[in-house]
mmCIF file of C-alpha atoms in Angstrom:
data_model
loop_
_atom_site.group_PDB
_atom_site.id
_atom_site.type_symbol
_atom_site.label_atom_id
_atom_site.label_comp_id
_atom_site.label_asym_id
_atom_site.label_seq_id
_atom_site.Cartn_x
_atom_site.Cartn_y
_atom_site.Cartn_z
ATOM 1 C CA UNK A 1 20.849 15.284 49.741
ATOM 2 C CA UNK A 2 19.573 12.487 47.546
ATOM 3 C CA UNK A 3 21.078 9.138 48.156
ATOM 4 C CA UNK A 4 23.423 7.891 45.276
ATOM 5 C CA UNK A 5 22.122 4.323 45.884
ATOM 6 C CA UNK A 6 20.058 2.777 43.059
ATOM 7 C CA UNK A 7 16.422 2.677 43.830
ATOM 8 C CA UNK A 8 14.563 -0.612 43.779
ATOM 9 C CA UNK A 9 10.954 -0.715 42.248
ATOM 10 C CA UNK A 10 8.927 -3.591 43.864
ATOM 11 C CA UNK A 11 6.441 -4.111 41.154
ATOM 12 C CA UNK A 12 3.352 -6.227 42.118
ATOM 13 C CA UNK A 13 1.059 -7.774 39.533
ATOM 14 C CA UNK A 14 -1.480 -10.402 40.457
ATOM 15 C CA UNK A 15 -1.052 -12.454 37.211
ATOM 16 C CA UNK A 16 0.385 -15.831 36.055
ATOM 17 C CA UNK A 17 2.260 -13.920 33.518
ATOM 18 C CA UNK A 18 1.241 -16.433 30.718
ATOM 19 C CA UNK A 19 2.261 -15.323 27.310
ATOM 20 C CA UNK A 20 -1.382 -15.342 26.097
ATOM 21 C CA UNK A 21 -2.978 -13.694 29.017
ATOM 22 C CA UNK A 22 -3.571 -10.045 27.518
ATOM 23 C CA UNK A 23 -2.805 -6.601 27.700
ATOM 24 C CA UNK A 24 -1.136 -6.270 31.142
ATOM 25 C CA UNK A 25 1.223 -9.153 30.439
ATOM 26 C CA UNK A 26 2.262 -7.747 26.962
ATOM 27 C CA UNK A 27 2.877 -4.380 28.554
ATOM 28 C CA UNK A 28 4.991 -5.883 31.260
ATOM 29 C CA UNK A 29 7.165 -7.796 28.793
ATOM 30 C CA UNK A 30 7.683 -4.760 26.721
ATOM 31 C CA UNK A 31 8.307 -2.506 29.787
ATOM 32 C CA UNK A 32 10.943 -5.006 31.286
ATOM 33 C CA UNK A 33 12.573 -5.393 27.983
ATOM 34 C CA UNK A 34 12.950 -1.659 27.616
ATOM 35 C CA UNK A 35 14.058 -1.301 31.286
ATOM 36 C CA UNK A 36 16.712 -3.780 30.518
ATOM 37 C CA UNK A 37 17.769 -1.865 27.415
ATOM 38 C CA UNK A 38 18.001 1.507 29.078
ATOM 39 C CA UNK A 39 20.624 2.328 31.733
ATOM 40 C CA UNK A 40 18.149 3.695 34.228
ATOM 41 C CA UNK A 41 18.933 4.784 37.829
ATOM 42 C CA UNK A 42 16.699 2.118 39.408
ATOM 43 C CA UNK A 43 16.313 -1.764 39.523
ATOM 44 C CA UNK A 44 12.986 -3.412 39.053
ATOM 45 C CA UNK A 45 11.719 -6.792 40.758
ATOM 46 C CA UNK A 46 8.481 -8.231 39.692
ATOM 47 C CA UNK A 47 6.182 -10.285 42.116
ATOM 48 C CA UNK A 48 3.756 -12.559 40.390
ATOM 49 C CA UNK A 49 1.839 -15.821 41.208
ATOM 50 C CA UNK A 50 1.684 -19.386 39.914
ATOM 51 C CA UNK A 51 -0.989 -21.999 40.604
ATOM 52 C CA UNK A 52 -2.096 -25.462 39.316
ATOM 53 C CA UNK A 53 -3.187 -23.804 36.105
ATOM 54 C CA UNK A 54 0.197 -22.230 35.341
ATOM 55 C CA UNK A 55 1.979 -23.488 32.200
ATOM 56 C CA UNK A 56 5.630 -22.900 33.109
ATOM 57 C CA UNK A 57 6.664 -23.261 29.582
ATOM 58 C CA UNK A 58 4.279 -20.433 28.554
ATOM 59 C CA UNK A 59 5.407 -17.516 30.542
ATOM 60 C CA UNK A 60 6.282 -13.976 28.976
ATOM 61 C CA UNK A 61 9.668 -14.385 27.498
ATOM 62 C CA UNK A 62 11.302 -11.813 29.965
ATOM 63 C CA UNK A 63 10.917 -14.247 32.861
ATOM 64 C CA UNK A 64 13.242 -16.608 31.109
ATOM 65 C CA UNK A 65 15.799 -14.007 29.937
ATOM 66 C CA UNK A 66 15.919 -12.208 33.282
ATOM 67 C CA UNK A 67 14.797 -14.842 35.958
ATOM 68 C CA UNK A 68 16.568 -12.947 38.813
ATOM 69 C CA UNK A 69 14.003 -10.060 38.260
ATOM 70 C CA UNK A 70 10.859 -12.278 38.710
ATOM 71 C CA UNK A 71 9.774 -13.571 42.123
ATOM 72 C CA UNK A 72 7.078 -16.155 41.965
ATOM 73 C CA UNK A 73 4.606 -16.885 44.702
ATOM 74 C CA UNK A 74 2.603 -20.096 44.668
ATOM 75 C CA UNK A 75 -0.976 -19.808 45.625
ATOM 76 C CA UNK A 76 -3.857 -22.381 46.017
ATOM 77 C CA UNK A 77 -5.979 -23.251 43.092
ATOM 78 C CA UNK A 78 -9.121 -21.446 41.944
ATOM 79 C CA UNK A 79 -12.448 -22.428 43.313
ATOM 80 C CA UNK A 80 -15.432 -20.758 45.122
ATOM 81 C CA UNK A 81 -15.609 -17.334 46.707
ATOM 82 C CA UNK A 82 -13.644 -18.477 49.845
ATOM 83 C CA UNK A 83 -10.923 -20.029 47.770
ATOM 84 C CA UNK A 84 -10.672 -16.748 45.776
ATOM 85 C CA UNK A 85 -10.104 -14.897 49.034
ATOM 86 C CA UNK A 86 -7.543 -17.473 50.210
ATOM 87 C CA UNK A 87 -5.585 -16.930 46.854
ATOM 88 C CA UNK A 88 -5.467 -13.253 47.281
ATOM 89 C CA UNK A 89 -4.656 -13.392 50.947
ATOM 90 C CA UNK A 90 -1.758 -16.007 50.278
ATOM 91 C CA UNK A 91 -0.370 -13.836 47.511
ATOM 92 C CA UNK A 92 -0.495 -10.533 49.657
ATOM 93 C CA UNK A 93 1.053 -12.072 52.711
ATOM 94 C CA UNK A 94 3.839 -13.734 50.942
ATOM 95 C CA UNK A 95 4.674 -10.680 48.789
ATOM 96 C CA UNK A 96 4.675 -8.397 51.770
ATOM 97 C CA UNK A 97 7.048 -10.573 53.625
ATOM 98 C CA UNK A 98 9.504 -10.887 50.759
ATOM 99 C CA UNK A 99 9.512 -7.073 50.237
ATOM 100 C CA UNK A 100 9.797 -6.265 53.756
ATOM 101 C CA UNK A 101 12.918 -8.403 54.109
ATOM 102 C CA UNK A 102 14.771 -6.618 51.291
ATOM 103 C CA UNK A 103 13.347 -3.024 51.070
ATOM 104 C CA UNK A 104 15.602 -0.050 51.504
ATOM 105 C CA UNK A 105 15.071 3.658 52.009
ATOM 106 C CA UNK A 106 13.704 5.490 48.915
ATOM 107 C CA UNK A 107 12.697 2.181 47.209
ATOM 108 C CA UNK A 108 9.219 2.238 45.584
ATOM 109 C CA UNK A 109 6.346 -0.289 46.114
ATOM 110 C CA UNK A 110 4.211 -0.079 43.030
ATOM 111 C CA UNK A 111 1.046 -2.192 42.140
ATOM 112 C CA UNK A 112 0.043 -2.627 38.496
ATOM 113 C CA UNK A 113 -3.728 -3.052 38.294
ATOM 114 C CA UNK A 114 -6.398 -2.089 40.710
ATOM 115 C CA UNK A 115 -7.433 -3.027 44.114
ATOM 116 C CA UNK A 116 -5.720 -6.295 44.477
ATOM 117 C CA UNK A 117 -2.318 -4.834 43.574
ATOM 118 C CA UNK A 118 -2.840 -1.586 45.738
ATOM 119 C CA UNK A 119 -3.160 -3.548 49.007
ATOM 120 C CA UNK A 120 0.488 -4.005 49.653
ATOM 121 C CA UNK A 121 1.519 -0.469 48.758
ATOM 122 C CA UNK A 122 -1.195 0.686 51.041
ATOM 123 C CA UNK A 123 0.022 -1.246 54.045
ATOM 124 C CA UNK A 124 3.706 -0.017 53.448
ATOM 125 C CA UNK A 125 2.353 3.442 53.346
ATOM 126 C CA UNK A 126 1.398 3.255 56.856
ATOM 127 C CA UNK A 127 4.046 0.677 58.192
ATOM 128 C CA UNK A 128 7.344 1.227 56.510
ATOM 129 C CA UNK A 129 9.982 -1.070 57.764
ATOM 130 C CA UNK A 130 12.215 0.314 60.444
ATOM 131 C CA UNK A 131 10.785 3.812 59.714
ATOM 132 C CA UNK A 132 12.519 3.908 56.306
ATOM 133 C CA UNK A 133 11.391 6.553 53.783
ATOM 134 C CA UNK A 134 9.826 4.529 51.039
ATOM 135 C CA UNK A 135 7.427 5.539 48.149
ATOM 136 C CA UNK A 136 4.065 3.787 47.300
ATOM 137 C CA UNK A 137 2.115 3.854 44.247
ATOM 138 C CA UNK A 138 -0.681 2.169 42.089
ATOM 139 C CA UNK A 139 -0.535 2.042 38.181
ATOM 140 C CA UNK A 140 -4.318 2.049 37.331
ATOM 141 C CA UNK A 141 -5.003 -0.186 34.474
ATOM 142 C CA UNK A 142 -8.741 0.500 34.254
ATOM 143 C CA UNK A 143 -11.730 2.055 36.149
ATOM 144 C CA UNK A 144 -12.379 -0.427 38.819
ATOM 145 C CA UNK A 145 -15.923 0.128 39.566
ATOM 146 C CA UNK A 146 -16.864 -0.121 35.782
ATOM 147 C CA UNK A 147 -14.636 -3.323 35.377
ATOM 148 C CA UNK A 148 -16.329 -4.934 38.360
ATOM 149 C CA UNK A 149 -19.866 -3.769 37.725
ATOM 150 C CA UNK A 150 -20.631 -6.900 35.636
ATOM 151 C CA UNK A 151 -19.399 -9.244 38.371
ATOM 152 C CA UNK A 152 -20.395 -7.801 41.738
ATOM 153 C CA UNK A 153 -23.596 -7.068 43.369
ATOM 154 C CA UNK A 154 -24.239 -3.303 44.306
ATOM 155 C CA UNK A 155 -23.490 -3.624 47.947
ATOM 156 C CA UNK A 156 -20.134 -5.313 47.447
ATOM 157 C CA UNK A 157 -19.278 -3.030 44.707
ATOM 158 C CA UNK A 158 -19.747 0.081 46.824
ATOM 159 C CA UNK A 159 -17.568 -1.674 49.391
ATOM 160 C CA UNK A 160 -14.799 -2.245 47.003
ATOM 161 C CA UNK A 161 -15.196 1.230 45.689
ATOM 162 C CA UNK A 162 -14.626 2.641 49.307
ATOM 163 C CA UNK A 163 -11.719 0.416 49.809
ATOM 164 C CA UNK A 164 -10.040 1.422 46.553
ATOM 165 C CA UNK A 165 -10.506 5.040 47.124
ATOM 166 C CA UNK A 166 -9.057 4.787 50.654
ATOM 167 C CA UNK A 167 -5.922 2.976 49.088
ATOM 168 C CA UNK A 168 -5.309 5.470 46.497
ATOM 169 C CA UNK A 169 -5.664 8.388 48.840
ATOM 170 C CA UNK A 170 -2.940 6.981 51.120
ATOM 171 C CA UNK A 171 -0.293 6.457 48.339
ATOM 172 C CA UNK A 172 2.726 8.505 47.318
ATOM 173 C CA UNK A 173 1.564 8.721 43.674
ATOM 174 C CA UNK A 174 -0.920 7.163 41.208
ATOM 175 C CA UNK A 175 -0.512 6.574 37.511
ATOM 176 C CA UNK A 176 -3.314 6.285 35.048
ATOM 177 C CA UNK A 177 -3.119 4.370 31.806
ATOM 178 C CA UNK A 178 -5.291 6.882 30.014
ATOM 179 C CA UNK A 179 -6.552 10.519 30.178
ATOM 180 C CA UNK A 180 -10.181 9.239 30.642
ATOM 181 C CA UNK A 181 -9.108 7.090 33.594
ATOM 182 C CA UNK A 182 -7.300 10.001 35.196
ATOM 183 C CA UNK A 183 -10.266 12.236 34.724
ATOM 184 C CA UNK A 184 -12.796 9.793 36.371
ATOM 185 C CA UNK A 185 -10.643 9.455 39.461
ATOM 186 C CA UNK A 186 -10.265 13.097 39.758
ATOM 187 C CA UNK A 187 -13.830 14.181 39.145
ATOM 188 C CA UNK A 188 -15.366 11.492 41.296
ATOM 189 C CA UNK A 189 -12.895 11.110 44.115
ATOM 190 C CA UNK A 190 -10.511 14.100 43.836
ATOM 191 C CA UNK A 191 -7.613 11.909 43.344
ATOM 192 C CA UNK A 192 -4.754 13.282 41.069
ATOM 193 C CA UNK A 193 -2.682 11.144 38.825
ATOM 194 C CA UNK A 194 0.080 11.060 36.286
ATOM 195 C CA UNK A 195 -1.150 9.838 32.793
ATOM 196 C CA UNK A 196 1.249 7.392 30.962
ATOM 197 C CA UNK A 197 -0.785 5.745 28.202
ATOM 198 C CA UNK A 198 -0.139 2.320 26.974
ATOM 199 C CA UNK A 199 2.634 1.746 24.309
ATOM 200 C CA UNK A 200 4.047 -0.600 21.846
ATOM 201 C CA UNK A 201 7.215 -1.811 20.424
ATOM 202 C CA UNK A 202 6.262 -0.477 17.101
ATOM 203 C CA UNK A 203 9.185 -2.053 15.022
ATOM 204 C CA UNK A 204 7.241 -5.334 15.463
ATOM 205 C CA UNK A 205 4.517 -3.944 13.165
ATOM 206 C CA UNK A 206 6.714 -2.636 10.577
ATOM 207 C CA UNK A 207 6.986 -5.637 8.427
ATOM 208 C CA UNK A 208 3.508 -7.003 8.363
ATOM 209 C CA UNK A 209 1.427 -6.899 5.278
ATOM 210 C CA UNK A 210 -0.498 -3.645 4.709
ATOM 211 C CA UNK A 211 -4.283 -3.391 4.385
ATOM 212 C CA UNK A 212 -5.244 -4.629 0.802
ATOM 213 C CA UNK A 213 -7.790 -2.460 -0.827
ATOM 214 C CA UNK A 214 -8.200 -4.942 -3.644
ATOM 215 C CA UNK A 215 -9.459 -8.121 -1.820
ATOM 216 C CA UNK A 216 -12.922 -9.296 -2.546
ATOM 217 C CA UNK A 217 -13.627 -10.741 0.941
ATOM 218 C CA UNK A 218 -13.110 -9.274 4.444
ATOM 219 C CA UNK A 219 -11.798 -10.734 7.762
ATOM 220 C CA UNK A 220 -13.004 -8.850 10.905
ATOM 221 C CA UNK A 221 -11.425 -9.862 14.332
ATOM 222 C CA UNK A 222 -12.377 -9.583 17.860
ATOM 223 C CA UNK A 223 -9.084 -9.962 19.914
ATOM 224 C CA UNK A 224 -9.244 -9.981 23.770
ATOM 225 C CA UNK A 225 -11.108 -11.015 26.738
ATOM 226 C CA UNK A 226 -14.466 -12.430 25.840
ATOM 227 C CA UNK A 227 -16.497 -10.551 28.273
ATOM 228 C CA UNK A 228 -19.430 -8.078 28.715
ATOM 229 C CA UNK A 229 -17.470 -5.037 29.592
ATOM 230 C CA UNK A 230 -15.221 -5.523 26.584
ATOM 231 C CA UNK A 231 -18.300 -5.567 24.093
ATOM 232 C CA UNK A 232 -18.180 -9.105 23.149
ATOM 233 C CA UNK A 233 -21.989 -9.565 23.471
ATOM 234 C CA UNK A 234 -22.520 -6.603 21.073
ATOM 235 C CA UNK A 235 -19.918 -8.033 18.580
ATOM 236 C CA UNK A 236 -21.729 -11.362 18.275
ATOM 237 C CA UNK A 237 -25.096 -9.548 18.163
ATOM 238 C CA UNK A 238 -23.737 -7.396 15.238
ATOM 239 C CA UNK A 239 -22.780 -10.541 13.335
ATOM 240 C CA UNK A 240 -26.230 -11.917 13.729
ATOM 241 C CA UNK A 241 -27.606 -8.687 12.454
ATOM 242 C CA UNK A 242 -25.274 -8.477 9.478
ATOM 243 C CA UNK A 243 -26.212 -12.084 8.488
ATOM 244 C CA UNK A 244 -29.905 -11.332 8.718
ATOM 245 C CA UNK A 245 -29.848 -8.043 6.911
ATOM 246 C CA UNK A 246 -27.265 -9.041 4.290
ATOM 247 C CA UNK A 247 -27.366 -12.738 3.602
ATOM 248 C CA UNK A 248 -25.823 -12.463 0.064
ATOM 249 C CA UNK A 249 -22.862 -10.720 1.387
ATOM 250 C CA UNK A 250 -22.425 -12.944 4.499
ATOM 251 C CA UNK A 251 -20.312 -15.456 2.811
ATOM 252 C CA UNK A 252 -17.775 -12.906 1.956
ATOM 253 C CA UNK A 253 -17.075 -11.821 5.433
ATOM 254 C CA UNK A 254 -15.344 -13.964 7.999
ATOM 255 C CA UNK A 255 -15.567 -12.999 11.740
ATOM 256 C CA UNK A 256 -12.723 -14.320 13.887
ATOM 257 C CA UNK A 257 -12.524 -14.570 17.729
ATOM 258 C CA UNK A 258 -9.213 -14.666 19.508
ATOM 259 C CA UNK A 259 -9.052 -14.912 23.211
ATOM 260 C CA UNK A 260 -10.862 -16.407 26.171
ATOM 261 C CA UNK A 261 -13.201 -15.295 28.865
ATOM 262 C CA UNK A 262 -16.425 -15.895 30.702
ATOM 263 C CA UNK A 263 -18.563 -15.497 27.573
ATOM 264 C CA UNK A 264 -16.690 -18.178 25.581
ATOM 265 C CA UNK A 265 -19.772 -20.424 25.658
ATOM 266 C CA UNK A 266 -21.629 -17.816 23.802
ATOM 267 C CA UNK A 267 -19.698 -18.877 20.647
ATOM 268 C CA UNK A 268 -21.010 -22.407 21.122
ATOM 269 C CA UNK A 269 -24.702 -21.420 21.546
ATOM 270 C CA UNK A 270 -24.569 -18.783 18.689
ATOM 271 C CA UNK A 271 -23.431 -21.157 15.806
ATOM 272 C CA UNK A 272 -22.801 -19.173 12.600
ATOM 273 C CA UNK A 273 -21.000 -20.333 9.400
ATOM 274 C CA UNK A 274 -19.025 -17.219 8.967
ATOM 275 C CA UNK A 275 -17.569 -17.126 12.653
ATOM 276 C CA UNK A 276 -14.344 -18.769 13.361
ATOM 277 C CA UNK A 277 -12.823 -19.337 16.984
ATOM 278 C CA UNK A 278 -9.117 -18.989 16.747
ATOM 279 C CA UNK A 279 -8.436 -19.816 20.252
ATOM 280 C CA UNK A 280 -5.751 -17.885 22.330
ATOM 281 C CA UNK A 281 -2.663 -16.563 20.829
ATOM 282 C CA UNK A 282 0.605 -15.776 22.623
ATOM 283 C CA UNK A 283 1.504 -12.085 22.638
ATOM 284 C CA UNK A 284 4.313 -12.625 20.384
ATOM 285 C CA UNK A 285 2.003 -14.006 17.729
ATOM 286 C CA UNK A 286 -0.363 -11.060 17.601
ATOM 287 C CA UNK A 287 1.656 -8.803 15.138
ATOM 288 C CA UNK A 288 1.868 -11.604 12.520
ATOM 289 C CA UNK A 289 -1.822 -12.377 13.052
ATOM 290 C CA UNK A 290 -2.636 -8.799 12.436
ATOM 291 C CA UNK A 291 -1.347 -9.103 9.023
ATOM 292 C CA UNK A 292 -3.920 -11.737 8.255
ATOM 293 C CA UNK A 293 -7.047 -9.639 8.976
ATOM 294 C CA UNK A 294 -8.542 -6.582 7.524
ATOM 295 C CA UNK A 295 -10.489 -5.189 10.381
ATOM 296 C CA UNK A 296 -10.590 -5.307 14.189
ATOM 297 C CA UNK A 297 -13.118 -4.121 16.765
ATOM 298 C CA UNK A 298 -12.438 -2.244 19.963
ATOM 299 C CA UNK A 299 -15.549 -2.123 22.100
ATOM 300 C CA UNK A 300 -14.999 -1.494 25.745
ATOM 301 C CA UNK A 301 -17.935 0.182 27.169
ATOM 302 C CA UNK A 302 -17.653 3.763 28.940
ATOM 303 C CA UNK A 303 -21.056 3.131 30.637
ATOM 304 C CA UNK A 304 -21.727 1.697 34.218
ATOM 305 C CA UNK A 305 -20.300 -1.608 32.896
ATOM 306 C CA UNK A 306 -17.081 -1.154 31.113
ATOM 307 C CA UNK A 307 -13.471 0.038 31.749
ATOM 308 C CA UNK A 308 -11.131 2.797 30.988
ATOM 309 C CA UNK A 309 -7.545 3.622 29.686
ATOM 310 C CA UNK A 310 -6.110 3.471 26.285
ATOM 311 C CA UNK A 311 -6.050 -0.334 25.594
ATOM 312 C CA UNK A 312 -2.962 -2.108 24.412
ATOM 313 C CA UNK A 313 -5.279 -4.056 21.832
ATOM 314 C CA UNK A 314 -6.638 -0.970 20.300
ATOM 315 C CA UNK A 315 -3.125 0.520 19.850
ATOM 316 C CA UNK A 316 -2.032 -3.002 18.316
ATOM 317 C CA UNK A 317 -4.890 -2.413 15.642
ATOM 318 C CA UNK A 318 -3.683 0.964 14.926
ATOM 319 C CA UNK A 319 -0.063 0.108 14.607
ATOM 320 C CA UNK A 320 -0.914 -2.687 12.267
ATOM 321 C CA UNK A 321 -2.788 -0.331 9.968
ATOM 322 C CA UNK A 322 -6.054 -2.207 10.226
ATOM 323 C CA UNK A 323 -9.443 -0.713 9.813
ATOM 324 C CA UNK A 324 -10.677 -0.289 13.431
ATOM 325 C CA UNK A 325 -14.288 -0.055 14.611
ATOM 326 C CA UNK A 326 -14.700 1.492 18.025
ATOM 327 C CA UNK A 327 -17.423 2.884 20.246
ATOM 328 C CA UNK A 328 -17.752 6.581 20.026
ATOM 329 C CA UNK A 329 -17.003 7.089 23.727
ATOM 330 C CA UNK A 330 -14.411 8.918 25.996
ATOM 331 C CA UNK A 331 -12.354 5.823 25.972
ATOM 332 C CA UNK A 332 -11.464 6.060 22.267
ATOM 333 C CA UNK A 333 -12.141 9.769 21.899
ATOM 334 C CA UNK A 334 -9.280 10.583 24.375
ATOM 335 C CA UNK A 335 -6.923 10.664 21.342
ATOM 336 C CA UNK A 336 -7.471 12.391 18.059
ATOM 337 C CA UNK A 337 -8.741 9.242 16.128
ATOM 338 C CA UNK A 338 -11.730 10.311 13.849
ATOM 339 C CA UNK A 339 -9.499 10.184 10.806
ATOM 340 C CA UNK A 340 -8.086 6.794 11.688
ATOM 341 C CA UNK A 341 -11.055 4.711 12.873
ATOM 342 C CA UNK A 342 -14.722 4.202 12.329
ATOM 343 C CA UNK A 343 -16.581 5.724 15.269
ATOM 344 C CA UNK A 344 -19.929 3.900 16.109
ATOM 345 C CA UNK A 345 -22.431 5.062 18.720
ATOM 346 C CA UNK A 346 -21.956 2.789 21.834
ATOM 347 C CA UNK A 347 -24.337 -0.124 21.671
ATOM 348 C CA UNK A 348 -25.438 0.514 17.985
ATOM 349 C CA UNK A 349 -25.061 -3.063 16.534
ATOM 350 C CA UNK A 350 -26.970 -2.146 13.315
ATOM 351 C CA UNK A 351 -24.585 0.641 12.723
ATOM 352 C CA UNK A 352 -21.778 -2.074 13.171
ATOM 353 C CA UNK A 353 -23.446 -4.427 10.772
ATOM 354 C CA UNK A 354 -23.783 -1.566 8.096
ATOM 355 C CA UNK A 355 -20.225 -0.785 8.624
ATOM 356 C CA UNK A 356 -19.043 -4.181 7.838
ATOM 357 C CA UNK A 357 -20.982 -4.079 4.626
ATOM 358 C CA UNK A 358 -19.594 -0.590 3.534
ATOM 359 C CA UNK A 359 -16.044 -1.734 4.169
ATOM 360 C CA UNK A 360 -16.674 -4.877 2.063
ATOM 361 C CA UNK A 361 -18.151 -2.900 -0.764
ATOM 362 C CA UNK A 362 -15.936 0.064 -0.657
ATOM 363 C CA UNK A 363 -12.643 -1.169 0.450
ATOM 364 C CA UNK A 364 -10.488 1.294 -1.498
ATOM 365 C CA UNK A 365 -12.170 4.198 0.477
ATOM 366 C CA UNK A 366 -10.733 2.872 3.768
ATOM 367 C CA UNK A 367 -7.190 2.624 2.677
ATOM 368 C CA UNK A 368 -6.424 6.310 3.904
ATOM 369 C CA UNK A 369 -7.893 5.446 7.358
ATOM 370 C CA UNK A 370 -5.427 2.439 7.685
ATOM 371 C CA UNK A 371 -2.496 4.705 6.775
ATOM 372 C CA UNK A 372 -3.770 7.294 9.388
ATOM 373 C CA UNK A 373 -4.027 4.516 11.940
ATOM 374 C CA UNK A 374 -0.261 3.765 11.541
ATOM 375 C CA UNK A 375 0.704 7.398 11.856
ATOM 376 C CA UNK A 376 -1.521 7.782 15.023
ATOM 377 C CA UNK A 377 0.156 4.768 16.770
ATOM 378 C CA UNK A 378 3.608 6.290 16.236
ATOM 379 C CA UNK A 379 3.055 8.559 19.126
ATOM 380 C CA UNK A 380 2.802 5.524 21.500
ATOM 381 C CA UNK A 381 6.181 3.990 21.570
ATOM 382 C CA UNK A 382 7.713 2.035 24.343
ATOM 383 C CA UNK A 383 10.544 4.276 24.404
ATOM 384 C CA UNK A 384 8.434 7.362 25.187
ATOM 385 C CA UNK A 385 6.415 5.289 27.611
ATOM 386 C CA UNK A 386 9.366 4.155 29.851
ATOM 387 C CA UNK A 387 10.983 7.734 29.777
ATOM 388 C CA UNK A 388 7.826 9.264 31.131
ATOM 389 C CA UNK A 389 7.872 6.663 33.950
ATOM 390 C CA UNK A 390 11.557 7.264 34.582
ATOM 391 C CA UNK A 391 10.930 10.938 35.065
ATOM 392 C CA UNK A 392 8.136 10.237 37.576
ATOM 393 C CA UNK A 393 10.492 8.000 39.560
ATOM 394 C CA UNK A 394 13.460 10.491 39.370
ATOM 395 C CA UNK A 395 11.317 13.201 40.806
ATOM 396 C CA UNK A 396 9.934 11.353 43.816
#
């Protein structure tokens, strides 16, 4: 007979939870706010870290409104490879001890991310405290081997892949943030998973200004991590091609970059008059910012270096009713999007440049795509998202 005690979900995320960090942090804020709103049959505790780079006044707002649900672990400052290992070890050891002291039968230990967040659920799957029946899981946010391909050498990448697969096979359940991610892990490793795609608080996008078909200029934005796997290099290259091929029109198009990452210096090296760096924006500022742009790009690669899952940034562009340029690959094709976005063969920067020109000169023809984008986003509400998660938890 199932216990009447409320389950506790021990949710692990290797993040500072800064309000401007990115998709995972935005997702967590929305997820926790929805959990607070819904009278679910479980409680959630979130384990995260802080270090010398943490800005305590710029955490996601849920940390301030529900501080009792967030457990902070202090770790050493960033540095070389040994310092990085020490940071991960310190976080894992402290979180493991904290969970072990409080966990009860039928509680859930759930990582949000990939390998780093999966280590503690992995350990608990083999060593449950006092032989208690607990459930372990990992909510995959990307395809790990593709995400790490730009950072790790082949030998190290193969080792990490082996460890990740070993972890996933030991867990009670796996959730994927997209159908493409789920298919990849099933086809390559035989690992089954539930699919719960990312979601938005759609009401935040209802009052922003709609796409204006009558403007004479164009604002195109890249929003997200400035990295190779996210397509930032191709975005910059497409601007150079556009400026070179269409010099007379280049003054009518402004390209904006929002975010931070390892390729930020590329902006300094490639100085172009029609490119403007906006810095980082808090997650709460993104909806209003969307109202100031016309187009956005979503360029995560589906090749060896890339990622997977239905990205939060992509959904934001759809919900805002912007013109969205995406690679024509399984990441973006996993939803029926051809009537709502501009699909471009992955890596074809000349086609991207031509698209900028076509939108600039034929704006009114793209108004229907903007309207279709809003309708497409309507399927991805945080209410549906949390309900899907609650069903998985209830059936464990």
